[in-house]
Each structure stands twice: as C-alpha cells, then as structure tokens.
Amino acid sequence: MKALVTGGAGFIGSTLVDRLLADGHEVVVVDDLSSGADANLDAARQAGDRLVVHVKDIRDPATSEIVAASGAEVVYHLAAQADVRVSVAQPALDASINVIGLLRVLEGAREGAVRKVVFASSGGTIYGEPDPSVLPVDESQPELPIAPYGVAKKVGTDYLRAYRAVHGVDWTSLALANVYGPRQDPHGEAGVVAIFAGLLLSGSPCTIFGDGEATRDYVYVDDVVDAFARAAAAGSENLYNIGTGQETSVNALYAAMAANEAVTDPPIYAAARPGELDRSCLDAAKARRELGWSPQVTLEDGVKAVLDWSRSR
Ligand code: NAD
C-alpha cells in the first residue's frame, strides 16, 4: 500500500513512518518542519525511494494537489499546531493549521484515490473537563472542549463525517491520551516525560507544578502507532480512545523515572499552572473490541526507553 503521513517529521508521525516502511509500505510525508525535524526521518531514509518527503505547509492550497497526486490509498493526518496553550493565545493561528490545513488535506483526498483518512484527535481535550466520576472516559461522553485546540480536534472528526457523507471518503479518528516516547520535543508543554528525562540526565532538579497529584494517561508511542496501523483496515467511520485506562500522577511518574536513574533527590514543587486538568484518563475498550488494539508497553519500560534514547544523544 502507499500511505501519506502529514506531520510525518514529528514525534508520533515519524514513528508511524518507520512502522509503515517496516511493514513494507510506500510512504509520502508532508511536513513543514515547524515543530518536526528532518533528522527524525534519518532511519526512514534507509528505505530509499519508498519514502518521498514534501516540505510543505498544509495550509498551502498546493497541499491538496500533493495529496491528490500522491496515489496514496490511506492518509494519516497528524500535522497540527499541537500546543494547547498556543491555541488559547492564538486561536486563529490554531484554526488556520488545525481546521483549514485539515480541509486542504481532505480536498486532496477526495480529488485523489484516497480510500481512507485516519486522523490524530485528542482524548485529553475533546471531552473538556469530564466529571471525575466518569473516569476513565469512554467515547459516549459528550464532546465539550474548552480550549480552541480541543474545538479544532472535535471539528476535525465532524469534517471527516461530512466528507464521508458527501464524497465517500472513509475515516477513523483516534483520540490519543498523553503520548510519550523517543523523539518527543522536551520544549513543549505536553512532553513531561521528555522534560524530566532531559533534567534527570543532566543532573538538574525536576519541577512539578502543583502538588503532583494531577493524573494523566501516559501511552507509549509505539502502541499509538500500532493503533494508526490497525486503523488502515478497521474502524470505519468511528472515533476511538487510545489510552491505557491507567491514571498516573506526576509524582508517580517522577518516582518511576528517578528510580530508573537511581536519583533519590525529591522534585521541586512550584505553584500550579491555571487551566490544567486535574485528572485525565481514557477507556480504550472500544479500540480493543473493534481494532484489536491494546497497549503493550508498561510505564516502567516506556520511561526506560525514553531515558536510554535521551542518553544516547
Ligand atoms: P509534533 O509537533 O511532533 O508533530 C506535528 C508535526 O506537524 C510536526 O512535524 C510539524 O512540523 C508538523 N506541522 C505543524 N504545522 C504544520 C503545517 N502548518 N504544515 C505542515 N506540517 C505541520 O507533535 P506530535 O506530538 O507528534 O503530534 C502529532 C499529532 O498527534 C498532532 O495532530 C497532535 O495534535 C496529536 N496528538 C498528540 C498528542 C501527544 O500527546 N503528543 C496527544 C493527542 C493528540
């Protein structure tokens, strides 16, 4: 099969590119390298002419032509402005990339021979602030996003539904939990695992905002990429949560990572940052039933992989 991956030079996208190439597919990447990096594709380039890379902003109308002319059967749409705080500060910028950019890709999909679009949605934001009594959240929860980023991710699935109805392009949306793994940018707000890894390896103290009891659902990037791969052939016209169902506090995450490095220093605590969810956790039973997907990598093994990767650089 030939697949096209937008955002294919990013953290998750480049890991997906590696997986698709390893599975024997041809891959076309569209990425403007704004938060991704060409170096993330170093391993993928060993595939020779099975990999084609277009450095292109998805907002550019020429993106539709690239997608249509690519001959891709499946489009994985991961390119995005992926920072919630940027979306709050610059909602029009967020919408231009995450809504208009998606439409450029979808226009190309319907003009070309694309059978299916698989979309990276966000389980941590599309449901807004669910009542703690419904955690872990399943897909029956109302989608009530409170950040512009979450609004764009919700609307992304609405557009996919519309393109299926009007143009017949199949789709699957994957509502991802907090993804972590090698290649994650330690400078963003989302990558607490990458941030802690960098600080622990440089012998610097780690700062935890708030009391450290806020929880997230940390899912390893290889498991996430496996869900994308499965969605090429399953899960038509559906949204799936992709998470572990396990809540991990920031304190517990720090403890697991510090233990791996035999660091006994406690973290530094600073004032909580406004606007952050207290608890977040996804129920992925639907993905287990309908995609045959379940997470395989434990938090201990996953953070060890991140620390080993960071050490090797
Ligand atoms: P990332 O920033 O590493 O990847 C995004 C990629 O998109 C980058 O390579 C970037 O250069 C590219 N990009 C950004 N704007 C672009 C534009 N205008 N034109 C072309 N390319 C552009 O982030 P990631 O963590 O790998 O996220 C991948 C996808 O998964 C995103 O859609 C993100 O919203 C979604 N997601 C991520 C997480 C997470 O925990 N990392 C959680 C939920 C959803």
Short mmCIF file of C-alpha atoms and ligand atoms in Angstrom, two decimals:
data_model
loop_
_atom_site.label_atom_id
_atom_site.label_comp_id
_atom_site.label_asym_id
_atom_site.label_seq_id
_atom_site.Cartn_x
_atom_site.Cartn_y
_atom_site.Cartn_z
CA MET A 1 0.00 0.00 0.00
CA LYS A 2 1.01 3.61 -0.43
CA ALA A 3 0.30 5.86 2.58
CA LEU A 4 0.64 9.61 3.06
CA VAL A 5 1.55 10.93 6.52
CA THR A 6 1.05 14.62 7.25
CA GLY A 7 3.23 15.67 10.18
CA GLY A 8 5.48 12.74 9.27
CA ALA A 9 8.61 14.50 10.55
CA GLY A 10 7.09 14.97 14.02
CA PHE A 11 7.35 12.84 17.14
CA ILE A 12 4.41 10.48 16.52
CA GLY A 13 4.35 10.94 12.73
CA SER A 14 7.97 9.88 12.17
CA THR A 15 7.47 6.83 14.39
CA LEU A 16 4.45 5.95 12.25
CA VAL A 17 6.53 6.43 9.08
CA ASP A 18 9.13 3.98 10.43
CA ARG A 19 6.41 1.44 11.23
CA LEU A 20 4.75 1.74 7.79
CA LEU A 21 8.09 1.34 5.99
CA ALA A 22 8.96 -1.67 8.19
CA ASP A 23 5.60 -3.19 7.18
CA GLY A 24 6.68 -2.88 3.53
CA HIS A 25 4.56 0.12 2.50
CA GLU A 26 5.49 3.16 0.43
CA VAL A 27 5.22 6.43 2.33
CA VAL A 28 4.77 10.07 1.30
CA VAL A 29 5.43 12.66 4.03
CA VAL A 30 4.02 16.22 4.05
CA ASP A 31 5.50 18.37 6.81
CA ASP A 32 6.66 21.99 7.08
CA LEU A 33 9.26 21.07 9.76
CA SER A 34 7.83 23.77 12.07
CA SER A 35 7.92 21.55 15.17
CA GLY A 36 9.13 18.35 13.50
CA ALA A 37 12.69 17.74 12.35
CA ASP A 38 14.22 16.30 9.22
CA ALA A 39 16.55 14.25 11.45
CA ASN A 40 13.51 12.29 12.68
CA LEU A 41 13.43 10.77 9.18
CA ASP A 42 17.07 9.63 9.16
CA ALA A 43 16.18 5.98 9.76
CA ALA A 44 13.26 6.16 7.31
CA ARG A 45 15.56 7.37 4.51
CA GLN A 46 17.20 3.94 4.52
CA ALA A 47 14.06 2.81 2.68
CA GLY A 48 15.33 4.67 -0.40
CA ASP A 49 12.67 5.57 -2.94
CA ARG A 50 9.89 4.01 -0.84
CA LEU A 51 9.97 7.33 1.08
CA VAL A 52 9.11 10.68 -0.53
CA VAL A 53 9.18 13.87 1.56
CA HIS A 54 7.40 17.15 0.70
CA VAL A 55 8.38 20.11 2.90
CA LYS A 56 5.09 21.97 2.69
CA ASP A 57 2.72 23.93 4.93
CA ILE A 58 -0.62 22.07 4.91
CA ARG A 59 -2.44 25.44 4.76
CA ASP A 60 -1.00 25.96 1.28
CA PRO A 61 -3.62 25.08 -1.38
CA ALA A 62 -0.85 23.13 -3.17
CA THR A 63 -1.18 20.57 -0.34
CA SER A 64 -4.45 19.38 -1.92
CA GLU A 65 -2.62 18.78 -5.20
CA ILE A 66 0.18 16.88 -3.46
CA VAL A 67 -2.32 14.63 -1.67
CA ALA A 68 -4.40 14.06 -4.81
CA ALA A 69 -1.36 13.30 -7.00
CA SER A 70 0.36 11.11 -4.40
CA GLY A 71 -1.55 7.96 -5.28
CA ALA A 72 -1.93 7.26 -1.54
CA GLU A 73 -4.62 4.81 -0.51
CA VAL A 74 -4.60 5.89 3.15
CA VAL A 75 -3.84 9.37 4.52
CA TYR A 76 -2.73 9.66 8.14
CA HIS A 77 -3.35 13.25 9.20
CA LEU A 78 -1.07 14.15 12.10
CA ALA A 79 0.23 17.59 11.09
CA ALA A 80 -1.04 20.08 13.63
CA GLN A 81 -0.41 23.02 15.86
CA ALA A 82 -0.27 20.67 18.86
CA ASP A 83 0.17 23.05 21.81
CA VAL A 84 -2.98 23.76 23.86
CA ARG A 85 -1.54 26.97 25.28
CA VAL A 86 -0.66 28.32 21.83
CA SER A 87 -4.27 27.64 20.82
CA VAL A 88 -5.51 29.75 23.75
CA ALA A 89 -3.10 32.61 22.97
CA GLN A 90 -3.54 32.45 19.17
CA PRO A 91 -6.84 30.73 18.35
CA ALA A 92 -6.90 31.97 14.75
CA LEU A 93 -3.43 30.54 14.12
CA ASP A 94 -4.55 27.25 15.67
CA ALA A 95 -7.67 27.12 13.47
CA SER A 96 -5.72 28.03 10.33
CA ILE A 97 -3.46 24.98 10.77
CA ASN A 98 -5.82 22.56 12.50
CA VAL A 99 -9.01 23.36 10.55
CA ILE A 100 -8.02 24.94 7.22
CA GLY A 101 -4.98 22.65 6.96
CA LEU A 102 -7.23 19.61 7.50
CA LEU A 103 -9.56 20.85 4.75
CA ARG A 104 -6.65 21.18 2.30
CA VAL A 105 -5.80 17.55 3.03
CA LEU A 106 -9.43 16.40 2.74
CA GLU A 107 -9.89 18.23 -0.57
CA GLY A 108 -6.85 16.38 -1.90
CA ALA A 109 -8.19 13.10 -0.52
CA ARG A 110 -11.50 13.40 -2.37
CA GLU A 111 -9.85 14.51 -5.61
CA GLY A 112 -7.33 11.67 -5.49
CA ALA A 113 -7.88 7.98 -4.98
CA VAL A 114 -7.69 8.09 -1.18
CA ARG A 115 -9.80 5.35 0.37
CA LYS A 116 -9.46 6.43 3.98
CA VAL A 117 -8.25 9.26 6.24
CA VAL A 118 -7.03 8.41 9.76
CA PHE A 119 -7.00 11.48 12.00
CA ALA A 120 -5.00 12.24 15.16
CA SER A 121 -7.60 13.64 17.56
CA SER A 122 -7.05 14.35 21.23
CA GLY A 123 -8.72 12.41 24.03
CA GLY A 124 -7.29 14.81 26.59
CA THR A 125 -9.14 17.82 25.16
CA ILE A 126 -12.23 16.87 23.10
CA TYR A 127 -14.16 15.80 26.22
CA GLY A 128 -13.37 19.05 28.06
CA GLU A 129 -13.37 18.60 31.83
CA PRO A 130 -15.35 15.43 32.45
CA ASP A 131 -16.74 14.75 35.89
CA PRO A 132 -14.20 12.60 37.79
CA SER A 133 -16.98 10.05 38.41
CA VAL A 134 -16.94 9.09 34.69
CA LEU A 135 -13.17 8.40 34.53
CA PRO A 136 -11.81 6.65 32.59
CA VAL A 137 -13.76 8.48 29.89
CA ASP A 138 -15.28 6.45 27.08
CA GLU A 139 -16.47 7.64 23.67
CA SER A 140 -20.08 8.03 24.84
CA GLN A 141 -19.12 11.13 26.86
CA PRO A 142 -20.28 14.41 25.31
CA GLU A 143 -17.56 16.29 23.44
CA LEU A 144 -17.42 19.66 25.23
CA PRO A 145 -13.90 21.01 24.59
CA ILE A 146 -12.84 24.11 26.50
CA ALA A 147 -9.62 25.01 24.62
CA PRO A 148 -9.51 26.13 20.97
CA TYR A 149 -7.17 23.18 20.26
CA GLY A 150 -9.83 20.75 21.50
CA VAL A 151 -12.52 22.54 19.48
CA ALA A 152 -10.44 22.09 16.30
CA LYS A 153 -9.83 18.41 17.11
CA LYS A 154 -13.58 17.87 17.69
CA VAL A 155 -14.45 19.67 14.47
CA GLY A 156 -11.85 17.60 12.62
CA THR A 157 -13.95 14.49 13.19
CA ASP A 158 -17.11 16.39 12.20
CA TYR A 159 -15.45 17.27 8.87
CA LEU A 160 -14.41 13.66 8.32
CA ARG A 161 -18.02 12.59 8.87
CA ALA A 162 -19.17 15.21 6.37
CA TYR A 163 -16.60 14.16 3.74
CA ARG A 164 -17.75 10.54 4.11
CA ALA A 165 -21.38 11.57 3.62
CA VAL A 166 -20.75 13.87 0.66
CA HIS A 167 -17.66 12.42 -1.04
CA GLY A 168 -17.46 8.82 0.20
CA VAL A 169 -14.02 9.09 1.84
CA ASP A 170 -13.82 6.60 4.73
CA TRP A 171 -12.34 7.75 8.07
CA THR A 172 -11.22 6.81 11.58
CA SER A 173 -10.38 9.29 14.37
CA LEU A 174 -8.03 8.29 17.16
CA ALA A 175 -8.47 10.31 20.35
CA LEU A 176 -4.99 9.99 21.80
CA ALA A 177 -4.14 10.17 25.51
CA ASN A 178 -0.79 11.67 26.63
CA VAL A 179 1.68 10.15 24.20
CA TYR A 180 5.34 9.79 25.22
CA GLY A 181 8.42 8.18 23.76
CA PRO A 182 11.70 8.83 21.95
CA ARG A 183 11.83 11.91 19.66
CA GLN A 184 9.33 13.87 21.76
CA ASP A 185 10.21 17.55 21.94
CA PRO A 186 11.16 18.38 25.54
CA HIS A 187 10.36 22.06 24.98
CA GLY A 188 6.59 21.75 24.58
CA GLU A 189 4.11 21.72 27.45
CA ALA A 190 2.93 18.19 26.72
CA GLY A 191 6.16 16.30 26.96
CA VAL A 192 6.62 15.98 30.70
CA VAL A 193 8.37 12.63 30.24
CA ALA A 194 10.82 14.19 27.78
CA ILE A 195 11.32 17.18 30.09
CA PHE A 196 12.03 15.01 33.14
CA ALA A 197 14.38 12.81 31.06
CA GLY A 198 16.46 15.80 29.99
CA LEU A 199 16.68 17.20 33.51
CA LEU A 200 17.43 13.86 35.21
CA LEU A 201 20.21 13.05 32.73
CA SER A 202 21.81 16.48 33.18
CA GLY A 203 21.66 16.13 36.96
CA SER A 204 19.21 19.05 37.26
CA PRO A 205 16.23 19.09 39.62
CA CYS A 206 12.76 18.48 38.16
CA THR A 207 9.97 20.95 38.90
CA ILE A 208 6.41 19.76 39.47
CA PHE A 209 3.65 22.37 39.19
CA GLY A 210 1.00 21.94 41.89
CA ASP A 211 1.07 19.09 44.41
CA GLY A 212 1.95 16.46 41.79
CA GLU A 213 -1.30 14.55 42.32
CA ALA A 214 -2.75 15.62 38.94
CA THR A 215 -3.09 12.50 36.80
CA ARG A 216 -2.65 11.73 33.11
CA ASP A 217 -2.96 8.63 30.96
CA TYR A 218 0.54 8.08 29.52
CA VAL A 219 0.56 5.89 26.42
CA TYR A 220 3.77 4.82 24.66
CA VAL A 221 4.33 6.00 21.10
CA ASP A 222 4.86 2.51 19.60
CA ASP A 223 1.45 1.47 20.97
CA VAL A 224 -0.14 4.61 19.49
CA VAL A 225 1.47 3.94 16.12
CA ASP A 226 0.10 0.39 16.24
CA ALA A 227 -3.41 1.86 16.57
CA PHE A 228 -2.80 4.00 13.46
CA ALA A 229 -1.56 0.98 11.53
CA ARG A 230 -4.62 -1.06 12.54
CA ALA A 231 -6.98 1.77 11.57
CA ALA A 232 -6.00 1.41 7.88
CA ALA A 233 -8.15 -1.71 7.71
CA ALA A 234 -10.60 -1.39 10.61
CA GLY A 235 -12.76 1.07 12.49
CA SER A 236 -14.61 2.69 9.59
CA GLU A 237 -16.47 5.93 10.42
CA ASN A 238 -15.62 5.78 14.10
CA LEU A 239 -13.80 7.58 16.90
CA TYR A 240 -11.61 5.52 19.26
CA ASN A 241 -9.92 6.44 22.51
CA ILE A 242 -6.28 5.36 22.52
CA GLY A 243 -5.01 5.24 26.10
CA THR A 244 -4.09 2.80 28.82
CA GLY A 245 -7.01 3.35 31.21
CA GLN A 246 -4.38 3.87 33.95
CA GLU A 247 -4.14 7.19 35.77
CA THR A 248 -0.58 8.10 36.70
CA SER A 249 0.15 11.08 38.93
CA VAL A 250 3.07 13.38 38.12
CA ASN A 251 4.59 12.31 41.45
CA ALA A 252 4.39 8.63 40.43
CA LEU A 253 5.84 9.43 37.01
CA TYR A 254 8.74 11.27 38.61
CA ALA A 255 9.30 8.41 41.05
CA ALA A 256 9.44 5.85 38.20
CA MET A 257 11.86 7.94 36.16
CA ALA A 258 14.07 8.91 39.12
CA ALA A 259 14.24 5.26 40.22
CA ASN A 260 15.44 4.27 36.74
CA GLU A 261 18.33 6.73 37.12
CA ALA A 262 18.93 5.89 40.83
CA VAL A 263 18.18 9.55 41.65
CA THR A 264 16.98 9.95 45.22
CA ASP A 265 16.51 13.76 45.24
CA PRO A 266 12.90 14.86 45.63
CA PRO A 267 11.39 17.11 42.94
CA ILE A 268 10.88 20.85 43.43
CA TYR A 269 7.26 21.94 43.81
CA ALA A 270 6.01 25.20 42.24
CA ALA A 271 2.61 26.90 42.04
CA ALA A 272 0.03 25.05 39.94
CA ARG A 273 -0.48 26.43 36.45
CA PRO A 274 -4.01 27.69 35.79
CA GLY A 275 -6.21 25.90 33.28
CA GLU A 276 -4.71 22.42 33.63
CA LEU A 277 -6.99 19.43 34.11
CA ASP A 278 -6.80 17.70 37.49
CA ARG A 279 -7.36 14.24 36.12
CA SER A 280 -7.40 12.70 32.68
CA CYS A 281 -7.79 9.06 31.66
CA LEU A 282 -9.26 7.25 28.66
CA ASP A 283 -11.20 4.00 28.41
CA ALA A 284 -9.99 2.23 25.25
CA ALA A 285 -12.32 -0.80 25.44
CA LYS A 286 -13.88 0.14 22.09
CA ALA A 287 -10.46 0.12 20.38
CA ARG A 288 -9.77 -3.26 21.97
CA ARG A 289 -13.05 -4.68 20.63
CA GLU A 290 -13.09 -3.14 17.17
CA LEU A 291 -9.43 -2.51 16.26
CA GLY A 292 -7.99 -5.43 18.23
CA TRP A 293 -5.74 -2.84 19.88
CA SER A 294 -4.37 -2.80 23.40
CA PRO A 295 -1.32 -1.09 24.89
CA GLN A 296 1.68 -3.41 25.29
CA VAL A 297 4.36 -1.19 26.86
CA THR A 298 4.33 -0.62 30.62
CA LEU A 299 5.17 2.81 32.03
CA GLU A 300 8.38 1.42 33.56
CA ASP A 301 9.56 0.01 30.21
CA GLY A 302 8.43 3.11 28.33
CA VAL A 303 10.23 5.65 30.54
CA LYS A 304 13.34 3.44 30.46
CA ALA A 305 13.22 3.55 26.65
CA VAL A 306 12.95 7.36 26.71
CA LEU A 307 15.83 7.69 29.19
CA ASP A 308 18.02 5.29 27.15
CA TRP A 309 17.22 7.18 23.95
CA SER A 310 17.94 10.57 25.56
CA ARG A 311 21.23 9.23 26.96
CA SER A 312 22.29 8.03 23.50
CA ARG A 313 22.02 11.54 22.04
P1 NAD B 1 4.71 17.17 16.72
O1 NAD B 1 4.71 18.67 16.90
O2 NAD B 1 5.97 16.44 16.95
O3 NAD B 1 4.16 16.79 15.27
C1 NAD B 1 3.40 17.65 14.48
C2 NAD B 1 4.04 17.70 13.11
O4 NAD B 1 3.24 18.53 12.27
C3 NAD B 1 5.45 18.32 13.13
O5 NAD B 1 6.34 17.51 12.38
C4 NAD B 1 5.27 19.68 12.48
O6 NAD B 1 6.43 20.14 11.82
C5 NAD B 1 4.09 19.42 11.55
N1 NAD B 1 3.33 20.64 11.25
C6 NAD B 1 2.87 21.56 12.14
N2 NAD B 1 2.23 22.54 11.47
C7 NAD B 1 2.29 22.21 10.16
C8 NAD B 1 1.82 22.84 8.98
N3 NAD B 1 1.17 24.01 9.01
N4 NAD B 1 2.06 22.24 7.78
C9 NAD B 1 2.75 21.05 7.73
N5 NAD B 1 3.21 20.42 8.81
C10 NAD B 1 2.98 21.00 10.01
O7 NAD B 1 3.54 16.61 17.67
P2 NAD B 1 3.08 15.13 17.99
O8 NAD B 1 3.04 15.01 19.44
O9 NAD B 1 3.83 14.15 17.17
O10 NAD B 1 1.57 15.18 17.48
C11 NAD B 1 1.13 14.55 16.30
C12 NAD B 1 -0.40 14.64 16.24
O11 NAD B 1 -0.97 13.96 17.35
C13 NAD B 1 -0.92 16.07 16.29
O12 NAD B 1 -2.06 16.14 15.43
C14 NAD B 1 -1.35 16.23 17.73
O13 NAD B 1 -2.37 17.20 17.87
C15 NAD B 1 -1.86 14.83 18.03
N6 NAD B 1 -1.86 14.49 19.45
C16 NAD B 1 -0.69 14.38 20.14
C17 NAD B 1 -0.71 14.04 21.49
C18 NAD B 1 0.55 13.87 22.31
O14 NAD B 1 0.46 13.55 23.49
N7 NAD B 1 1.73 14.06 21.75
C19 NAD B 1 -1.95 13.82 22.13
C20 NAD B 1 -3.11 13.96 21.39
C21 NAD B 1 -3.07 14.27 20.05
#
